[in-house]
XYZ file of C-alpha atoms in Angstrom:
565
model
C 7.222 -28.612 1.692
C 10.405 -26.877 3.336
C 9.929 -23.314 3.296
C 13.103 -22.385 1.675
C 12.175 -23.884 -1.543
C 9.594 -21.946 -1.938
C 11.155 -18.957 -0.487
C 13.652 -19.414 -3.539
C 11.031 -19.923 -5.888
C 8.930 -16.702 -5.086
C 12.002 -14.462 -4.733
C 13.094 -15.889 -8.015
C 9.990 -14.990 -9.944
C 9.780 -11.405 -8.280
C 13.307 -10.410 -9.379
C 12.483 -12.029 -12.853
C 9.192 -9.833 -13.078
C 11.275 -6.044 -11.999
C 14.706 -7.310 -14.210
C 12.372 -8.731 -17.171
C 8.851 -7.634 -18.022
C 9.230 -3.965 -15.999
C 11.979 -3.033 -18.840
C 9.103 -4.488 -21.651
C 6.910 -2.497 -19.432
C 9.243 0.482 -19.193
C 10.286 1.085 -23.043
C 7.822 -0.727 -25.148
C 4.464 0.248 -23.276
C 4.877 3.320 -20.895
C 8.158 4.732 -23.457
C 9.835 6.208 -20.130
C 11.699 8.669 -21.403
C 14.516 10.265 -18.942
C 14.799 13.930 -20.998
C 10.929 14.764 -19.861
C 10.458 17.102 -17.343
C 9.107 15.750 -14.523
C 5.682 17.846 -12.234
C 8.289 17.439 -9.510
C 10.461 19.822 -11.326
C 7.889 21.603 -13.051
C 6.032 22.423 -10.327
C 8.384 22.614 -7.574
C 7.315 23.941 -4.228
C 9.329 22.475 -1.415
C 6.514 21.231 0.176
C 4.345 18.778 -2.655
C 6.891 18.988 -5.263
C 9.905 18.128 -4.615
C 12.723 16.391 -7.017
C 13.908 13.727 -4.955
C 16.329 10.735 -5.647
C 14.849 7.653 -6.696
C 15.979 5.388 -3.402
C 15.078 7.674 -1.319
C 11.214 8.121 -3.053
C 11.404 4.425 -3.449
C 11.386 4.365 0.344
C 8.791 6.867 0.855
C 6.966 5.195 -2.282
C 7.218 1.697 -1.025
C 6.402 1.951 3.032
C 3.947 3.911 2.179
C 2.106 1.275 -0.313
C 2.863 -1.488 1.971
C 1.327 -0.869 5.544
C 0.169 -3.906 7.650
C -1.928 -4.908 4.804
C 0.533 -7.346 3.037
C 1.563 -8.915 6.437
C -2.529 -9.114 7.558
C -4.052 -10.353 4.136
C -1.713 -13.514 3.341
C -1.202 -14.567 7.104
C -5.135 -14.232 6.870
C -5.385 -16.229 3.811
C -3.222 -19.213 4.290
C -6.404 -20.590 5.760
C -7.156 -21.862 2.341
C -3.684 -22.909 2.268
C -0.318 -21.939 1.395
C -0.605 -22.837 -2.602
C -3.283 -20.502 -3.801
C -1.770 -17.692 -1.569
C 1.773 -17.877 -2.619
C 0.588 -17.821 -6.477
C -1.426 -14.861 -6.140
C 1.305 -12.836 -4.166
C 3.979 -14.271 -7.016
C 1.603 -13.598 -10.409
C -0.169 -10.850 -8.991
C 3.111 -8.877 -8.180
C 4.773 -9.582 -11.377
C 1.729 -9.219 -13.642
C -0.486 -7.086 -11.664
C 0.593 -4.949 -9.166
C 3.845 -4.073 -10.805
C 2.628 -2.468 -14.014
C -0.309 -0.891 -12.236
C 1.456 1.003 -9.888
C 4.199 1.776 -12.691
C 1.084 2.632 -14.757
C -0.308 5.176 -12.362
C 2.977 6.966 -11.410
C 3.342 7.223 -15.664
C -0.329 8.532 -16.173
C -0.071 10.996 -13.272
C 3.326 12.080 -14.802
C 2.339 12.521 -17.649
C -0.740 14.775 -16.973
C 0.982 17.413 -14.674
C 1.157 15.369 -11.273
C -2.545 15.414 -11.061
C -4.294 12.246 -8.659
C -6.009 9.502 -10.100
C -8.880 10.771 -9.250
C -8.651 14.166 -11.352
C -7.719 11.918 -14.310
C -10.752 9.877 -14.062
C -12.398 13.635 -15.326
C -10.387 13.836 -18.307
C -10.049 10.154 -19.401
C -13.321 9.219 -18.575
C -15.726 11.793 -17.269
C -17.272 14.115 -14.903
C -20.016 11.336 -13.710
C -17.284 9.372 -13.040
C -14.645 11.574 -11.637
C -17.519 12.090 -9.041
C -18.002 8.659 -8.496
C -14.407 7.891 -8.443
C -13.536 10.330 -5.645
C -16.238 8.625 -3.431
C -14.745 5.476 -3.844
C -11.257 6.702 -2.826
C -12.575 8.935 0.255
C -14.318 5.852 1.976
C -10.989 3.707 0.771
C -8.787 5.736 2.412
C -11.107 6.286 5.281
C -11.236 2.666 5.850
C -6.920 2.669 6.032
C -6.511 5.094 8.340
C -9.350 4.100 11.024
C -8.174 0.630 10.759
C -4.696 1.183 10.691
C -4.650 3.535 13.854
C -6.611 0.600 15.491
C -4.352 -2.164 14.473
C -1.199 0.382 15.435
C -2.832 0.902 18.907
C -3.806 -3.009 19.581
C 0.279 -4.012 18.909
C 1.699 -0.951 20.975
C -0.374 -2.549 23.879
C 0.289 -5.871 22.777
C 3.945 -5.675 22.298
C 4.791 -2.747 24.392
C 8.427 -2.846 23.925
C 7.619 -1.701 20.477
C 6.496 1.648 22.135
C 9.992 3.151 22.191
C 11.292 2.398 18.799
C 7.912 2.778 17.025
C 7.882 6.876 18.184
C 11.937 7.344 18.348
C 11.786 6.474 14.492
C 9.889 9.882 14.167
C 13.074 11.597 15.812
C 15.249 10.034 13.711
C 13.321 10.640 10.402
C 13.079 14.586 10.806
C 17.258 14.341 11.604
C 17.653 12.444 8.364
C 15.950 15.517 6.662
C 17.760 17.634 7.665
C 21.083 15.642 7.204
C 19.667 15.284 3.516
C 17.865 18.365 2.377
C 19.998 21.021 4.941
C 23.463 19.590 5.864
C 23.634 17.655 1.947
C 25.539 15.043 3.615
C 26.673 11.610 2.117
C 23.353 9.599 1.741
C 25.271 6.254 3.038
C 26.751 7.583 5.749
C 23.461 8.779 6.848
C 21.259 5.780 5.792
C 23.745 4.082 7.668
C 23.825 6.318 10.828
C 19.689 5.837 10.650
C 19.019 2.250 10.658
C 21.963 1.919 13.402
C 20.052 4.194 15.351
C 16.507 2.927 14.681
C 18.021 -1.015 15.874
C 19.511 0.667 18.831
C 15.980 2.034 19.606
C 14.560 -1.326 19.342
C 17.117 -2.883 21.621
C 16.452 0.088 24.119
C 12.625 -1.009 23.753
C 12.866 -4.500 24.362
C 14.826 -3.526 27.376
C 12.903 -0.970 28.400
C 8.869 -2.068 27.622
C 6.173 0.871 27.702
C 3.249 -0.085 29.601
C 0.136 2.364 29.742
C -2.057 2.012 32.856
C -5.604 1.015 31.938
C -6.750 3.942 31.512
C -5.590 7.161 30.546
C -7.274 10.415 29.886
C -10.236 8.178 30.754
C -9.270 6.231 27.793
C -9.054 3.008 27.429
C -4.920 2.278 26.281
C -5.863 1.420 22.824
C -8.087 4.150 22.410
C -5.507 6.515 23.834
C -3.351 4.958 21.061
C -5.746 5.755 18.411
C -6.906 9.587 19.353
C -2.387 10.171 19.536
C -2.078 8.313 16.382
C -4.766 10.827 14.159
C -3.176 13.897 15.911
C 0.164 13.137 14.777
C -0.900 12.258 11.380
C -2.926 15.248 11.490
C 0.210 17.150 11.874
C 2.667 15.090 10.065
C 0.625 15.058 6.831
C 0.906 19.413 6.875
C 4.544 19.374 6.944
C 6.961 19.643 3.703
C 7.461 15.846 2.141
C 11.089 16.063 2.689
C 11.061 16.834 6.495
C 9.456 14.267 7.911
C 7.256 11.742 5.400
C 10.438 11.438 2.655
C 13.204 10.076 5.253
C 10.893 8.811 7.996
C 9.394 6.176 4.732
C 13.244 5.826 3.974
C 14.468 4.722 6.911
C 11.341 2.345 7.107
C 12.251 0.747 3.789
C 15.657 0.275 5.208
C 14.107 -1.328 8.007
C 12.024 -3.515 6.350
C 14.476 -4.734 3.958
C 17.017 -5.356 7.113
C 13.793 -7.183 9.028
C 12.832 -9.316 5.827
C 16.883 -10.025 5.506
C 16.821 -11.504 9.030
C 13.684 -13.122 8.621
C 14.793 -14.980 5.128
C 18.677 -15.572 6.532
C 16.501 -17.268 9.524
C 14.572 -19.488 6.787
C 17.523 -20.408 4.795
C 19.499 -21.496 7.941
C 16.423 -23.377 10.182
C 14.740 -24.324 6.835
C 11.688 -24.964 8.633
C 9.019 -27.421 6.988
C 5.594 -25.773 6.244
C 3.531 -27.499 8.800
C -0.095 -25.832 6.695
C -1.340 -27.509 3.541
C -0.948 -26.640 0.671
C -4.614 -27.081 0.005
C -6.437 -26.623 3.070
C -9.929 -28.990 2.743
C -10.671 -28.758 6.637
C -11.685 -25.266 6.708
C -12.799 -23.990 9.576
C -16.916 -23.613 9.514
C -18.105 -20.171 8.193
C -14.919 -19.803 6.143
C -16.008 -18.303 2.883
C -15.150 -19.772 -0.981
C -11.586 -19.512 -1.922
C -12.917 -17.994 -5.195
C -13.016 -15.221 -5.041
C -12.577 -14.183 -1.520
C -9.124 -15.195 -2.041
C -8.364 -12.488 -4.279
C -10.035 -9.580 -2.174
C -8.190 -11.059 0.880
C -4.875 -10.642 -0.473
C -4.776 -7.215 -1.783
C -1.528 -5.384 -0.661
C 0.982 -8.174 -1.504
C -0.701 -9.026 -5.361
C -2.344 -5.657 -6.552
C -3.805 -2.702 -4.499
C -6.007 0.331 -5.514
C -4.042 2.447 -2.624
C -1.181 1.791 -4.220
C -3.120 4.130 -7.762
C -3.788 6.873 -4.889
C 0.119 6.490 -3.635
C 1.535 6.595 -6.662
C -0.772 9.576 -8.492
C -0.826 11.617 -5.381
C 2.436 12.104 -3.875
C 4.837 9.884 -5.456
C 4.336 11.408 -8.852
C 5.184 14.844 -7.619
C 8.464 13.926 -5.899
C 9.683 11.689 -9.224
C 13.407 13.037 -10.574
C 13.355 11.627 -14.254
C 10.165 9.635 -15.567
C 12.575 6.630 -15.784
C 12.863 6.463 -12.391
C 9.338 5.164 -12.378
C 9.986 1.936 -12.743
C 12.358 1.178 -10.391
C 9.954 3.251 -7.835
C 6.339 1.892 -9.098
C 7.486 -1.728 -9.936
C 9.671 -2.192 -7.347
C 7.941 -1.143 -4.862
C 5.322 -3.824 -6.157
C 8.341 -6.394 -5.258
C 9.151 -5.112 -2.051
C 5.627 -5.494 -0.761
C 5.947 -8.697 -2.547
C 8.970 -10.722 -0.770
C 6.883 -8.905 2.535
C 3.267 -10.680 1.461
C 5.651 -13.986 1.239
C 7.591 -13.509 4.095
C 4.171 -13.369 5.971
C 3.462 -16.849 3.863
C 5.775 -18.314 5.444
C 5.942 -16.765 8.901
C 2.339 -17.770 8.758
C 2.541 -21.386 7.852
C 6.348 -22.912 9.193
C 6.394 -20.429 12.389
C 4.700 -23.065 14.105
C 5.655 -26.658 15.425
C 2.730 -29.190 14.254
C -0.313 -29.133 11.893
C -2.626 -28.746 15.276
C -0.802 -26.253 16.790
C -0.998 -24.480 13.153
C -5.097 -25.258 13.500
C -5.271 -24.173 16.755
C -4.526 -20.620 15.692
C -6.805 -20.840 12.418
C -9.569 -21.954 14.238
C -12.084 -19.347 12.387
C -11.636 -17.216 9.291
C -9.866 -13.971 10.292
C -7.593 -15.696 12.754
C -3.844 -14.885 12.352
C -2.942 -11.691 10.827
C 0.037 -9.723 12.408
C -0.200 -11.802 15.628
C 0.548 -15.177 13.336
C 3.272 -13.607 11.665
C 5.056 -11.551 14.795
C 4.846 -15.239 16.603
C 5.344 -17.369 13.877
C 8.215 -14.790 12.467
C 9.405 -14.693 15.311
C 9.749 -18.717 16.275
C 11.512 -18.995 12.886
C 14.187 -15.929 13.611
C 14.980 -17.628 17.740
C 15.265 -21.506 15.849
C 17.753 -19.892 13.022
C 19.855 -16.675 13.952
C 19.372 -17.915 18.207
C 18.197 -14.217 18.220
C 16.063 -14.345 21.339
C 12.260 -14.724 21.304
C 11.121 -11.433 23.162
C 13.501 -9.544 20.696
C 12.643 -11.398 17.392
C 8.664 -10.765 18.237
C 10.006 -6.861 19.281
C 11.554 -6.490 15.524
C 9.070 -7.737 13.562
C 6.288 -6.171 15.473
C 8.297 -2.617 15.144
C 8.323 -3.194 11.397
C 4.579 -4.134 11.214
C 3.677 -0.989 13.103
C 6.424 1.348 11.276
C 5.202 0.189 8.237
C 1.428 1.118 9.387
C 1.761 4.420 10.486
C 3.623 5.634 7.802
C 0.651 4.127 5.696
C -2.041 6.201 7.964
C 0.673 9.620 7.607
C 0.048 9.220 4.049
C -3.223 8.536 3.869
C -4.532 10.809 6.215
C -2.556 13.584 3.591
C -4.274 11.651 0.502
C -7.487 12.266 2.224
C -6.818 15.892 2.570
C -6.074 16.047 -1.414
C -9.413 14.295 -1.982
C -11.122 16.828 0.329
C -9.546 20.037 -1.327
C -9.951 18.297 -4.653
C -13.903 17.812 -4.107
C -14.132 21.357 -2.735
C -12.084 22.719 -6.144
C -14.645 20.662 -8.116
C -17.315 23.175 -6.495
C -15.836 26.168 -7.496
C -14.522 26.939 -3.953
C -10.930 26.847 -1.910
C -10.158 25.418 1.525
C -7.030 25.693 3.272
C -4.546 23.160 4.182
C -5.552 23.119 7.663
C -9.279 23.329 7.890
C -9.075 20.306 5.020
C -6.955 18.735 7.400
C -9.279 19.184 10.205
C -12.413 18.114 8.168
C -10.304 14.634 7.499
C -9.084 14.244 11.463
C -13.007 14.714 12.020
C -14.080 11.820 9.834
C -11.324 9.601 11.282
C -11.898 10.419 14.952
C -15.741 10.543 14.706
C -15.651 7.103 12.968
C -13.169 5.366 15.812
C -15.033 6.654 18.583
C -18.865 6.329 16.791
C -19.109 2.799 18.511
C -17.651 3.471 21.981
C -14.427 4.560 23.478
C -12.668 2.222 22.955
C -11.752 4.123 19.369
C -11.937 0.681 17.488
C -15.056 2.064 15.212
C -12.668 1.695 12.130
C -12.836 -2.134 11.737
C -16.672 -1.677 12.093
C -16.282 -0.711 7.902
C -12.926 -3.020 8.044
C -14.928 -5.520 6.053
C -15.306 -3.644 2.749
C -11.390 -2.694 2.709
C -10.527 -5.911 0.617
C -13.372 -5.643 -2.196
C -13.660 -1.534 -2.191
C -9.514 -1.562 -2.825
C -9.397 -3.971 -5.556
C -12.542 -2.354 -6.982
C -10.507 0.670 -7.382
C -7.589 -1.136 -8.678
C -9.845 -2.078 -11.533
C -10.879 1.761 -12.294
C -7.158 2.669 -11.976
C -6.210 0.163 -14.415
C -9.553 1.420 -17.013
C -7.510 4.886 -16.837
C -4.210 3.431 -18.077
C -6.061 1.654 -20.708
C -7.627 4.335 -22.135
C -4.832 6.523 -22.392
C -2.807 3.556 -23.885
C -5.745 3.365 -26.521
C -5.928 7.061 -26.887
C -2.109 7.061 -27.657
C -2.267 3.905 -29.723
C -0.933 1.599 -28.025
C -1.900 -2.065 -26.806
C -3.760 -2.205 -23.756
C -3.915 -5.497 -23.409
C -1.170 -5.632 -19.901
C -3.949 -3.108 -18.785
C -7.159 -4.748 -19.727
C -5.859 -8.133 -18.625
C -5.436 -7.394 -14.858
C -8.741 -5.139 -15.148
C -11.156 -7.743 -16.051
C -9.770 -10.714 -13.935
C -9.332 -8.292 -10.773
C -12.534 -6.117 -11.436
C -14.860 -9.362 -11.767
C -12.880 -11.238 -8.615
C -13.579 -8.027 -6.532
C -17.254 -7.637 -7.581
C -18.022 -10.670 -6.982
C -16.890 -10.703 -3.986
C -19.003 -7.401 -3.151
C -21.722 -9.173 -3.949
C -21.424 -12.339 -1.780
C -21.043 -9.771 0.805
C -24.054 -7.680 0.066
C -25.873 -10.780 0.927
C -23.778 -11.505 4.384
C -24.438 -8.394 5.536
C -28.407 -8.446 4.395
C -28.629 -12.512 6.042
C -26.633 -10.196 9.237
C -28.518 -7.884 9.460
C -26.067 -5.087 9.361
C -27.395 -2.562 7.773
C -25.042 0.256 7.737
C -22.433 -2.538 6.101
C -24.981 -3.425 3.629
C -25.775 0.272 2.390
C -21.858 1.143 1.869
C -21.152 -2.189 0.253
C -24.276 -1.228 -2.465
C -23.586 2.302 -2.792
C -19.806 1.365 -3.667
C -20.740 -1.017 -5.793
C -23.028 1.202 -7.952
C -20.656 3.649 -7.895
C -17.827 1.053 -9.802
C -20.206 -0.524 -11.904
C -21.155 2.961 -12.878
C -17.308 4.119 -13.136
C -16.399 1.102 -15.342
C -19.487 1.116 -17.738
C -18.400 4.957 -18.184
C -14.646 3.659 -18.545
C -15.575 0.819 -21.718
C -17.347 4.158 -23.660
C -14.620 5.906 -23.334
C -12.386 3.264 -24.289
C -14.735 2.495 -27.459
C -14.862 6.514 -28.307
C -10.824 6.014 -27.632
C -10.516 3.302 -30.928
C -12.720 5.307 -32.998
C -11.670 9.171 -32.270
C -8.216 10.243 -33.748
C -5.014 9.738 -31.608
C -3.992 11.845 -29.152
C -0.913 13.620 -29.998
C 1.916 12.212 -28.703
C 4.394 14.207 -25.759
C 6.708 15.958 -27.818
C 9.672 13.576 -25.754
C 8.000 10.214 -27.100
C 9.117 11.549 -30.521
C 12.724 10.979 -29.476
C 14.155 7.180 -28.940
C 13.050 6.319 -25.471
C 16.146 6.985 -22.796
C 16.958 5.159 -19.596
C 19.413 6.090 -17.101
């Protein structure tokens, strides 16, 4: 198949999913309504809450959902073959991912900013809440060991990504200030930005950073990972708007800019898809397409980060509650057309079927190396753009787009902490909880050896523990749509199919890691499912109680004909 056929095809259906069933979504389900008053208002601090405009929270909102994971899961996943990957990126998006992460920015709004984690204490209980809040901790612990490791592998990998990848940070904290101090013309900066951030990577593929071998008796990589947690560290203190806001803007700017070049590229090489569609020579040892497939591909279809995202710090920057939708659903899209762009980087990047074979040789083969070379083939054979600086642009976006995932989650964590603490009747600072998180992270990369790559020791149960939480996210939006009277059914849909895909894919691991041996694997992987089987059979009584318990009253706005602006 030629790859810009089905490049058409998937953009097509993700445009039709934001332009069509968002606005059912939008004014039929959710009621946004544009006169409420928005946390970010209510609440606002400078720092947490801040009133922002929508494009430049989509940007924070949408690099921060999207990470490495929707480049590592589909280039992963084509090992199957391209069919079942590109219709679970396409339906997932539009039916899945969209109105959950819509659905948790609305739920969060509408109960004072609070995380989803806090609303899993009011909608469902304080057994669960509990439960919940270990499920997110060890989520987001998983992110931001195994995103610092990824970071460090490409900075040593692709080394003329160095200079770009830490100049972005530069020119996100002057785009603040241009913004929030100076109030200058958002084009002129935006446009000022990415024409600084391409110059960087020009500079950088000129001008390659190579670390000697070792370094603060450090290996490079682990050097890479111990820098990576101290900036986050610090990053993750500082007021949204100075650094996380336009340093996730510029990013989405970026990204859009990289997937431009990389889908121009397709539709003037129109490279064929050398993989199959259905791949029935799978390497041996390469697990079930059902459901592995579905735990695989999480960022890219539907994503339980995305519920912590969009309840914990995109909630408190929203202007008008209308602007969810183009901010929640999206941002689904954009990390969409990124999980297909990977597709197809993955699969007609390369010149033959073997050579294709030759890098899936084993499940787990190809990730962000298959799509920075195969990306990267497919920019030099359309736009002549050369090879060192094609591989150089999409490997800056891969790592841009991972870091500011780890800045974000390392300050998620820090909620969860200060949330847990709160739970016990106590208060901890910002910068002890901060601390307490750096300690997990570091002690975790470094509890294997030094070379700091401890994080993809848990990296295993990211897939299954994400979607798992996807499911309880989506249990919260249905009860509140039962509790308010109305359907749940684009809620409960998504819930069951992704909650019994994700399970069941927990427990095909649990016996893995039992036939492995590996025992520390084995005990997370059953404590986390407990904990969601627990979380969901608390979830379906409160959704019964929900039918048979009057309605909740509804928001003195929904009263009024629902507004959009």
């Amino acid at each position: 198949m030629n790859s810009l056929l089905l490049a058409a095809i998937g953009i097509a259906m993700l445009l039709a999913g934001y332009f069509l069933y968002s606005r059912y979504l939008g004014s039929r389900v959710y009621r946004l309504n544009a006169r409420l008053r928005t946390p970010a208002h209510e609440f606002q601090d400078g720092v947490d809450f801040v009133p922002t405009n929508k494009y430049v929270l989509w940007g924070h909102h949408f690099t921060s959902v999207a990470g490495a994971a929707p480049i590592v899961g589909p280039a992963v996943a084509v090992i199957w073959g391209w069919l079942p990957a590109f219709l679970w990126v396409t339906l997932g998006t539009v039916f899945f991912a969209g109105m959950h992460d819509l659905g948790a920015l609305w739920a969060s709004i509408r109960n004072r900013g609070q995380s989803i984690g806090t609303l899993s204490g009011r909608y469902i209980g304080a057994r669960g809440r509990n439960l919940f809040l270990v499920v997110i901790f060890l989520l987001l612990l998983m992110v931001n060991t195994a995103f610092a490791v990824v970071i460090g592998g490409l900075l040593v990998n692709t080394p003329t990504a160095v200079i770009p990848v830490w100049g972005a940070i530069l020119v996100a904290l002057l785009i603040g200030q241009a913004i929030y101090r100076w109030k200058l013309n958002l084009v002129a900066v935006s446009v000022i930005g990415v024409v600084a951030l391409y110059s960087l990577i020009i500079l950088g593929d000129n001008a390659p950073v190579v670390l000697p071998e070792t370094v603060m008796g450090l290996s490079a990589e682990a050097f890479w990972v111990l820098v990576l947690f101290l900036y986050a560290g610090v990053a993750s203190m500082l007021p949204v708007w100075m650094l996380l806001q336009p340093r996730d803007y510029i990013n989405g700017l970026q990204l859009f800019i990289g997937l431009g070049i990389l889908y121009v590229s397709v539709l003037i090489a129109s490279p064929e898809i050398v993989a199959p569609a259905m791949n029935s020579n799978v390497p041996e040892g390469t697990p079930s397409l059902v459901p592995l497939l579905f735990v695989t591909i999480a960022c890219g279809a539907i994503s339980g980060f995305h519920g912590i995202v969009s309840s914990g710090t995109s909630a408190k920057q929203l202007d008008k509650e209308t602007d969810a939708r183009f901010v929640g659903y999206f941002g689904a899209v954009g990390e969409g057309l990124l999980a297909l762009g990977s597709i197809i980087a993955a699969t007609a990047g390369y010149r033959t079927l073997a050579d294709w074979e030759a890098v899936y040789s084993a499940f787990n083969q190809g990730g962000v190396a298959a799509f920075v070379e195969g990306g990267g083939a497919i920019v030099n054979a359309g736009l002549g753009i050369p090879a060192s600086l094609s591989a150089t642009i999409l490997a800056t976006m891969a790592v841009l787009f991972a870091a500011t995932t780890m800045d974000t989650g390392v300050r998620l964590q820090r909620y969860v902490v200060q949330e847990a603490v709160g739970l016990a009747g106590k208060r901890i600072g910002t910068v002890l909880a901060t601390v307490i998180v750096l300690a997990f992270g570091l002690g975790l990369s470094f509890s294997i050896s030094t070379d700091g790559a401890g994080g993809m020791r848990i990296w295993p149960l990211f897939g299954t523990t994400n979607q798992i939480l996807a499911g309880l996210t989506l249990s919260i939006v249905a009860v509140m749509l039962m509790r308010k009277r109305r359907s749940p059914l684009p809620a409960l849909v998504p819930l069951v199919f992704v909650f019994s895909m994700s399970v069941a894919a927990a427990i095909v691991q649990v016996g893995q890691f039992y036939s492995d041996g590996d025992w520390l694997l084995l005990g997370l992987d059953v404590v986390i499912l407990v904990a969601a089987l627990w979380v969901i059979v608390e979830a379906v009584g409160s959704m019964a109680r929900a039918r048979r318990e009057p309605a909740d009253e509804e928001d003195p706005v929904d009263a009024e004909p629902a507004v959009e602006r």
